[in-house]
Coordinates of C-alpha atoms and ligand atoms in Angstrom, one line a residue:
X1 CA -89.8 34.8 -74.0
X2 CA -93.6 34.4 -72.9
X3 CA -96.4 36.7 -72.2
X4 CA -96.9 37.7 -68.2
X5 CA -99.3 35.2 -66.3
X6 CA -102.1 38.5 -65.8
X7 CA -102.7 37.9 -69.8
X8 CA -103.7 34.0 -69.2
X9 CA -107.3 34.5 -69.0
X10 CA -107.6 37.6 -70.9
X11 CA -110.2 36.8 -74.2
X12 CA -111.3 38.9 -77.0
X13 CA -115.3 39.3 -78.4
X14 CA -116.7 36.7 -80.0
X15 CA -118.8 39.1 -82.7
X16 CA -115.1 40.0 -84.1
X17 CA -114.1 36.2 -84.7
X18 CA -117.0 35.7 -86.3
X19 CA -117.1 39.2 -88.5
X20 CA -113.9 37.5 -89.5
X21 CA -115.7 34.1 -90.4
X22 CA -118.4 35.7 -92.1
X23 CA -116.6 38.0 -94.2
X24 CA -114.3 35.0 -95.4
X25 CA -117.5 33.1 -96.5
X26 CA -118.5 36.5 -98.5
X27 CA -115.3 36.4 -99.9
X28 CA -116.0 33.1 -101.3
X29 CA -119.2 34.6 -103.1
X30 CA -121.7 33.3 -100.3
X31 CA -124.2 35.3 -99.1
X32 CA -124.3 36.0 -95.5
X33 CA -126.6 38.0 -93.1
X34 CA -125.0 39.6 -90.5
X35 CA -126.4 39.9 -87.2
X36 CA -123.1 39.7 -84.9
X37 CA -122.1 42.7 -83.9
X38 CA -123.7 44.8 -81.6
X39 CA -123.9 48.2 -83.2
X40 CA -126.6 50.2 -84.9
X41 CA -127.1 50.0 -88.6
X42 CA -127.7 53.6 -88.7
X43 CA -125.3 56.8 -89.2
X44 CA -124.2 59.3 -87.2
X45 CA -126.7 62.3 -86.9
X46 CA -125.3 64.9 -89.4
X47 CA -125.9 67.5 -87.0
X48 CA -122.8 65.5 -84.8
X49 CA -120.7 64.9 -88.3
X50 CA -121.1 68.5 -88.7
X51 CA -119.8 69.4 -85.0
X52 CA -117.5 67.4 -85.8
X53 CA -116.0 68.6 -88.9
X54 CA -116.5 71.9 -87.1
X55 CA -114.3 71.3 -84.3
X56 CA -111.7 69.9 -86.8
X57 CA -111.5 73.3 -88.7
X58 CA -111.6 75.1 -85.7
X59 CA -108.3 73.8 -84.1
X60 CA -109.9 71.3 -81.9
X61 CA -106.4 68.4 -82.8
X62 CA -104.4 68.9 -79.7
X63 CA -104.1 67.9 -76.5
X64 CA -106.7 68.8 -74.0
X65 CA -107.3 67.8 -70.2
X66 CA -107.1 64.2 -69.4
X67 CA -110.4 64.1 -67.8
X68 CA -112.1 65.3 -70.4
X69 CA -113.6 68.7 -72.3
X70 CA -115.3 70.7 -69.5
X71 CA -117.8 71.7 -71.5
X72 CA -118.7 68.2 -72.5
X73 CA -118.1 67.1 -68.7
X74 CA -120.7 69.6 -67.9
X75 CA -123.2 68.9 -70.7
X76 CA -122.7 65.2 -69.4
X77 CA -123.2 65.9 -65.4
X78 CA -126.5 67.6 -66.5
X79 CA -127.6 64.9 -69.0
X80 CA -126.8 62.4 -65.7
X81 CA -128.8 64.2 -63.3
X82 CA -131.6 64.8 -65.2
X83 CA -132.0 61.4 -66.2
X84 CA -130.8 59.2 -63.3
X85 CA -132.7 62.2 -60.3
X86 CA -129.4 62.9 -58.9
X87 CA -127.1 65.8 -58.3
X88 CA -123.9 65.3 -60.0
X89 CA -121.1 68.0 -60.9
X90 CA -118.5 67.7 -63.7
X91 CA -115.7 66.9 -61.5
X92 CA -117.2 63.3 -61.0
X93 CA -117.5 62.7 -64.5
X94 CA -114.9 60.9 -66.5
X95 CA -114.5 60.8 -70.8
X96 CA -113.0 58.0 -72.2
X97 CA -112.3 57.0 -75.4
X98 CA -115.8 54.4 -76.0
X99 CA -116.7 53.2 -72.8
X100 CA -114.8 50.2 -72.0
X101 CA -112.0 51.9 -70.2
X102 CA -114.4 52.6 -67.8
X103 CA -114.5 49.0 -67.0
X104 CA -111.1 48.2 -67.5
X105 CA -109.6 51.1 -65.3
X106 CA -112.2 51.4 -62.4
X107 CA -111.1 47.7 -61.9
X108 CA -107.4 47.9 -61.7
X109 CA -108.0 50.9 -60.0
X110 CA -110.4 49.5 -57.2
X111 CA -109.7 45.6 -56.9
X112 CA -107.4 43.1 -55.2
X113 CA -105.9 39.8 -55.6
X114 CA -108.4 37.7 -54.0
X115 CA -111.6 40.2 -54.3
X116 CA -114.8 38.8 -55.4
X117 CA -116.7 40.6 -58.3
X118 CA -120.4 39.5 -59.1
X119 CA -121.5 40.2 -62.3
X120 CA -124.1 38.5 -64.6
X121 CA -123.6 35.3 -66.6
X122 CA -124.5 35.6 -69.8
X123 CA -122.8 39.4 -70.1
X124 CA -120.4 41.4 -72.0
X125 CA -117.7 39.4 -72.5
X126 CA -115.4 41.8 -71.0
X127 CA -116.4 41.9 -67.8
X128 CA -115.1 38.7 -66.9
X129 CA -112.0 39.0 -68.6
X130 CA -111.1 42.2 -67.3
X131 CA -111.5 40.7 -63.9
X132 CA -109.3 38.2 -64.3
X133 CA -106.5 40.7 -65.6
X134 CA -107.4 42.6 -62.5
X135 CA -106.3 39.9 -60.6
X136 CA -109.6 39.5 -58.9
X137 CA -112.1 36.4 -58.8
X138 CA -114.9 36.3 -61.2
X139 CA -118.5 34.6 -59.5
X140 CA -121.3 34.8 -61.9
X141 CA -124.8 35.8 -61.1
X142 CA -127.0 33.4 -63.5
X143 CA -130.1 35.6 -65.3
X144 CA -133.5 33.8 -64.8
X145 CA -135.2 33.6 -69.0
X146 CA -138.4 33.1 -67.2
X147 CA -138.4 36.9 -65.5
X148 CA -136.7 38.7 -68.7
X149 CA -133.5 37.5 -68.0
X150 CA -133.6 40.1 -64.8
X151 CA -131.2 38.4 -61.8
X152 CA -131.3 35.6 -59.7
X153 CA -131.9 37.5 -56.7
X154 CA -131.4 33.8 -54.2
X155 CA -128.1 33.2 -56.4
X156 CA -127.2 36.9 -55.7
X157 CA -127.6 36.8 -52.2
X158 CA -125.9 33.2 -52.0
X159 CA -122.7 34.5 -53.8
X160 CA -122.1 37.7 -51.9
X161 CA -119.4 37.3 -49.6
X162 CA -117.0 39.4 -47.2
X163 CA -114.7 39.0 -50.3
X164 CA -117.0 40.8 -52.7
X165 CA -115.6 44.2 -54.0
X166 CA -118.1 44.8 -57.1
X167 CA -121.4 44.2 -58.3
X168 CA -121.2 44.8 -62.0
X169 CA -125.2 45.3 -63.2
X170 CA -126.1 45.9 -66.6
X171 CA -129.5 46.8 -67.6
X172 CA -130.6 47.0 -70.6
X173 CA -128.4 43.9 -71.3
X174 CA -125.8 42.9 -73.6
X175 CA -126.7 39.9 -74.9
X176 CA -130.8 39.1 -73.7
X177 CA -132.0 42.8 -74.1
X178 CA -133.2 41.8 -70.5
X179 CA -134.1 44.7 -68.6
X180 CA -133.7 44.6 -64.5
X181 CA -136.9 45.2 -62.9
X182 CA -136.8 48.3 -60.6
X183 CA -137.8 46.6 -57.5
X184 CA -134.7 43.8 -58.2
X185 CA -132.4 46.6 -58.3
X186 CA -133.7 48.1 -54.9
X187 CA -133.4 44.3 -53.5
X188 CA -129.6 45.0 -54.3
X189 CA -129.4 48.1 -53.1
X190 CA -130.3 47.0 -50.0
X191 CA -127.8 43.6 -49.3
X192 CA -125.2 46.2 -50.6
X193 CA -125.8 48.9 -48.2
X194 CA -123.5 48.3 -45.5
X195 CA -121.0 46.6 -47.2
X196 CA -117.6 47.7 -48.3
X197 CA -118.7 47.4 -52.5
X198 CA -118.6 49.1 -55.7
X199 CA -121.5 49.1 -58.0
X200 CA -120.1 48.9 -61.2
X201 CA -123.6 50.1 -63.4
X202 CA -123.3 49.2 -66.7
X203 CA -125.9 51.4 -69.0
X204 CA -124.6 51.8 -72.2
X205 CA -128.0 50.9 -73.4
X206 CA -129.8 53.6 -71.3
X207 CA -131.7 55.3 -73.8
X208 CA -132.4 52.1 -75.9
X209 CA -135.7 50.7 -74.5
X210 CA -139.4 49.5 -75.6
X211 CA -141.3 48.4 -72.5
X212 CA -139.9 49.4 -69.6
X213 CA -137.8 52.3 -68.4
X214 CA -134.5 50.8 -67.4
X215 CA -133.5 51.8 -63.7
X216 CA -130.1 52.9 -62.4
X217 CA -129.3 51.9 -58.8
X218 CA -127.7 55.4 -58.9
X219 CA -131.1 56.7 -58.3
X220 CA -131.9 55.1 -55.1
X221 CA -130.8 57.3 -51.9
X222 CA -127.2 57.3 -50.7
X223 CA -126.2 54.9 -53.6
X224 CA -124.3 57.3 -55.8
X225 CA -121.4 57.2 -53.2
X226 CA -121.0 53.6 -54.4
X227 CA -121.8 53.4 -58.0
X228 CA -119.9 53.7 -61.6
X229 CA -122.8 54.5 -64.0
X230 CA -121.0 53.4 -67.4
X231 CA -122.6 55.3 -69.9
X232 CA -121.7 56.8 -73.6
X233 CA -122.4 57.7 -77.4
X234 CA -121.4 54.4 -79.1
X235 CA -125.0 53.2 -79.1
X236 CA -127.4 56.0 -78.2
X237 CA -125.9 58.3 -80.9
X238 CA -124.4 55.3 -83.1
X239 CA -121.2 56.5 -82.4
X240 CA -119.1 53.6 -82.1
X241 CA -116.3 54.4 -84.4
X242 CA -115.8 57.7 -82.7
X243 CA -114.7 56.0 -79.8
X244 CA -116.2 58.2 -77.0
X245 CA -117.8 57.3 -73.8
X246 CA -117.9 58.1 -70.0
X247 CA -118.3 57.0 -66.4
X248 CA -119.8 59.2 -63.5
X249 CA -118.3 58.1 -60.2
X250 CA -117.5 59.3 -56.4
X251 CA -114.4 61.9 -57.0
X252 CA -111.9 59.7 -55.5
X253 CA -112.8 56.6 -58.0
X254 CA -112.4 59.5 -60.4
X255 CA -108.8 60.9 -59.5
X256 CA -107.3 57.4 -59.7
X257 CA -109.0 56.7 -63.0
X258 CA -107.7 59.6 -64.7
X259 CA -104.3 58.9 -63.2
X260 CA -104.3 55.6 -65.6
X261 CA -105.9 57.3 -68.1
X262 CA -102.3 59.8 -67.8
X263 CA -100.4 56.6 -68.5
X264 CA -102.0 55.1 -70.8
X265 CA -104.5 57.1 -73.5
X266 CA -103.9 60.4 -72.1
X267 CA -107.4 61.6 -73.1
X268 CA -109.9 60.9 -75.4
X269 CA -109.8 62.5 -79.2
X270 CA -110.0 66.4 -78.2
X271 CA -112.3 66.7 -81.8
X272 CA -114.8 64.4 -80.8
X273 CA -115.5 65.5 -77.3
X274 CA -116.9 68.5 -79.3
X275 CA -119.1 66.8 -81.6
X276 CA -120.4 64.5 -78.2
X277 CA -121.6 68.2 -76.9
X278 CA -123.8 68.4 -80.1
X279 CA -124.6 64.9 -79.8
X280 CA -126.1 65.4 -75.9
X281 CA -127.2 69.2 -76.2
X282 CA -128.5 69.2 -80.5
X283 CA -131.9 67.6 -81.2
X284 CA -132.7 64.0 -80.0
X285 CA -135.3 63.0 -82.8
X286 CA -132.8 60.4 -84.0
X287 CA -132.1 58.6 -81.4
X288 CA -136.5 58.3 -81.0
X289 CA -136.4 57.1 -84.5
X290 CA -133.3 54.4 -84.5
X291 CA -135.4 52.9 -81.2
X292 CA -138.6 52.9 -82.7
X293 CA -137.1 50.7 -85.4
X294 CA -135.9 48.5 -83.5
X295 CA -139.1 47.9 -81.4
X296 CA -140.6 47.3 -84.9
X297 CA -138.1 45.1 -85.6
X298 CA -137.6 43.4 -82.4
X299 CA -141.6 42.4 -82.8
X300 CA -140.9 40.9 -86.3
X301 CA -137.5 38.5 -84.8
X302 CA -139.2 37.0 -81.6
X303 CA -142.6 36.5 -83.8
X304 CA -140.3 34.6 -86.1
X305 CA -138.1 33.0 -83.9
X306 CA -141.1 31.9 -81.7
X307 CA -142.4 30.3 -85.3
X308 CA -139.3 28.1 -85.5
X309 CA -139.1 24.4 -83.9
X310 CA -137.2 24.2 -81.0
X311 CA -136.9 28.1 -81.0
X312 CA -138.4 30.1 -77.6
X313 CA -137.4 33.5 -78.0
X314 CA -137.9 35.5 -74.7
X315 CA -139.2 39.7 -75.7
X316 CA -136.3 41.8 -75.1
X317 CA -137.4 45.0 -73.4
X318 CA -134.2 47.1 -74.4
X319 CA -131.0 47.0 -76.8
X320 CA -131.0 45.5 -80.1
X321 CA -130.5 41.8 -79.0
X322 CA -132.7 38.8 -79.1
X323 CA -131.5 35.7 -77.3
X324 CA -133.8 32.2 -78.0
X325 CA -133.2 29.7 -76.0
X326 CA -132.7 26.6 -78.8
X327 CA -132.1 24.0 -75.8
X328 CA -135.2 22.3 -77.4
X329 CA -133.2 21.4 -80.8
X330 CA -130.8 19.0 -79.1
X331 CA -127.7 20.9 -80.6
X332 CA -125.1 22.9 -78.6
X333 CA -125.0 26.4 -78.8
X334 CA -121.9 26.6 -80.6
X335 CA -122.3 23.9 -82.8
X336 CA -125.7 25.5 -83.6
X337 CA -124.1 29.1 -84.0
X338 CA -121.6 27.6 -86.6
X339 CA -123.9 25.3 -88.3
X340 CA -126.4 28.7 -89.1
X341 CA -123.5 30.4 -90.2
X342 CA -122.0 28.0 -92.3
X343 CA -125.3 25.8 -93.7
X344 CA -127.4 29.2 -93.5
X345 CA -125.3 32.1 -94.1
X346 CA -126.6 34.1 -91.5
X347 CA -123.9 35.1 -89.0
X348 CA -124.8 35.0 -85.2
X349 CA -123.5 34.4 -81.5
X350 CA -123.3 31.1 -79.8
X351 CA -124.5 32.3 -75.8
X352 CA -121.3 30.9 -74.4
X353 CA -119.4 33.7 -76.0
X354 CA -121.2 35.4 -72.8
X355 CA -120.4 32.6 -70.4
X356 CA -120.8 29.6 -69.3
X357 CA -124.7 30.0 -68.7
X358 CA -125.2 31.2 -71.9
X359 CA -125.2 27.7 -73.2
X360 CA -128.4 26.9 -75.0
X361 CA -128.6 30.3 -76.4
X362 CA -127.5 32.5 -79.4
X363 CA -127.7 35.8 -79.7
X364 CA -128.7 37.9 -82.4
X365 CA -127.9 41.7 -82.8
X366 CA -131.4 42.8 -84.5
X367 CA -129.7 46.2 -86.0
X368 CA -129.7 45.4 -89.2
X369 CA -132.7 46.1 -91.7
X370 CA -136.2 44.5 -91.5
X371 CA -135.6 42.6 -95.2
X372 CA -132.2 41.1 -94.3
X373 CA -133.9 40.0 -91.0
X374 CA -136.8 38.4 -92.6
X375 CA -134.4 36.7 -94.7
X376 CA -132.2 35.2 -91.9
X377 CA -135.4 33.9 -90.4
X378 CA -136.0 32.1 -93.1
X379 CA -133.1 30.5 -93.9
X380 CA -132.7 29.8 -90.4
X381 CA -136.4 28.0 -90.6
X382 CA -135.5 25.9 -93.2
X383 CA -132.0 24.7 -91.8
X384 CA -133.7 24.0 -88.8
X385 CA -136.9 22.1 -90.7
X386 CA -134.0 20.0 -92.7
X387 CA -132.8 18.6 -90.0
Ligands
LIG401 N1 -121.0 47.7 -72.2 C1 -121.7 46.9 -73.0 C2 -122.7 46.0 -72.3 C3 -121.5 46.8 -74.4 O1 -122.3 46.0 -75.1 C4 -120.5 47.6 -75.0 C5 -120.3 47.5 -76.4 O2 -120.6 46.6 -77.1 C6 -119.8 48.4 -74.2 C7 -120.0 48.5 -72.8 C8 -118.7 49.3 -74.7 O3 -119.1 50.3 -75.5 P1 -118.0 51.3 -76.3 O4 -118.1 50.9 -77.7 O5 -118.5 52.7 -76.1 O6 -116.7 51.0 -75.7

């Protein structure tokens, strides 16, 4: 018996192996700082606990509609078009449970064997591996360190082809906290236009900027028709364990993703959908606080990073990443990434867990607290000073 030739390029998330690492060196009394996984360090809002609980007591623990609680569809098509400058209705909107379904089904939903997908190199892990299962060909779009890690717009136009299907953009980023300048976005727009391609917009980190405001390609005239704005609650609302997220797409990309949500998940948790009203219509102070701290933060880690030999830490503009570039200590990325982890105890990303151009890179997820940051800079300092 053997596995089916789609799963041969399928890959999991780095952060997880190495949760798995670090928690196995904390299980061996060492003392380790974690700054792997990419999700906030804060709690739910009670205000959404209490929805919630709520819904729970009020019956919400059966099926519902596989596209998704109307009332949260329509909270979500208002949230969308006030925020992106568009018109969009419920019916285009999609819940899922968290938002990577959105990736996974719009892409067996929408590509071929042989389609081309651009999407950028270092990214979310996923992306590439989806595409593979998809059956479709993965060609990178490198991110240039020098403009903020925004895109390559020569390598862009190079690697579009008559094969491409989908541009996947994501923006703020997973894993530089790059944000994509506005006027690269309309460059896009515009080699996109007339062709026959999807715009996968990936912007689960929407709400989590410093600097400047991140722009959806959504927003530019007549683009809508060809975009998937990924969105959801996993980050903005720290959410993540409630699994709940959503894409806004052109009705027809919507009908054929519900029709694999109907074979596979159904729909997503009818309870939660509730609490993810509460979360988008109930007061918003805490998602203003969670991203002033990590500004505040996001100054201290590049200040420190910037401090250590061999370290040049680019500002991220937006999520809770930072991403040096340590080509300058003559080790690898992943040797680098396990030598901090193991030597230093503080538990981070090599950049090729992004892709291939993520070499001389590692990332750290800054949402953990001020102290335990400080601390990981400074063991990182003095590994790094030893030699
Ligand atoms: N997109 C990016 C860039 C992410 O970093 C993540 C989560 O890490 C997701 C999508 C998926 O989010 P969710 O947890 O809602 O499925």
């Amino acid at each position: 018996m053997k596995l089916s030739h789609r799963m041969q390029n399928v890959r999991g998330e780095g952060a997880f192996e190495v949760l798995v690492r670090a928690r196995q060196l904390e299980a061996q009394g060492r003392s380790v700082v974690h700054m792997e996984i990419g999700e906030p360090d804060f709690p739910t809002a009670p205000n959404i606990i209490a929805a919630g609980k709520r819904a729970l007591d009020e019956g919400w623990t059966k099926y519902g509609p596989t596209q998704g609680d109307p009332e949260l569809r329509q909270a979500i098509a208002e949230h969308i078009s006030a925020t992106r400058g568009i018109s969009v209705g419920p019916d285009r909107v999609v819940v899922t449970p968290g938002a990577k379904p959105i990736l996974f089904f719009s892409m067996l939903a929408l590509l071929e064997h042989g389609d081309e997908v651009l999407y950028p190199n270092p990214g979310f892990p996923i992306y590439e591996s989806t595409i593979h299962y998809a059956g479709a060909t993965p060609v990178p779009l490198p991110l240039v360190e020098e403009r903020g890690f925004s895109l390559d717009l020569d390598q862009f136009r190079k690697n579009l082809s008559d094969r491409t299907r989908m541009i996947i953009l994501c923006s703020p980023q997973n894993p530089t906290g790059g944000t994509i300048h506005e006027a690269d976005i309309r460059a896009v727009a515009e080699m996109i236009r007339d062709r026959d391609v999807i715009v996968l917009s990936d912007e689960i980190y929407s709400r989590i900027w410093f600097d400047e405001k991140p722009f959806s390609i959504a927003s530019i005239d007549g683009m809508f028709e060809k975009t998937i704005i990924l969105d959801g609650f996993s980050k903005t609302y720290s959410m993540t364990g409630w699994r709940i997220g959503y894409g806004v797409m052109p009705k027809w990309i919507a009908d054929a993703v519900c029709l694999l949500m109907v074979n596979s998940v159904s729909h997503t948790a009818s309870f939660t959908q509730r609490a993810a009203i509460e979360a988008l219509r109930g007061p918003q102070e805490a998602v203003g606080k969670m991203v002033a701290e990590f500004a505040r933060r996001r100054d201290v880690i590049v200040e420190g990073f910037n401090r250590i030999p061999g370290f040049r830490c680019a500002r991220p503009g937006g999520a809770f990443y930072a991403f040096p570039n340590i080509t300058a200590t003559g080790i690898s990325s992943t040797e680098l990434a396990n030598r901090i982890l193991q030597e230093a105890g503080v538990a981070c990303l090599s950049g090729t867990s992004f892709g291939k151009y993520g070499e001389g890179y590692l990332r750290f997820s800054y949402a953990t607290a001020l102290d335990q940051i400080q601390v990981a800079l400074e063991r990182i300092e003095k590994l790094i000073k030893r030699g």
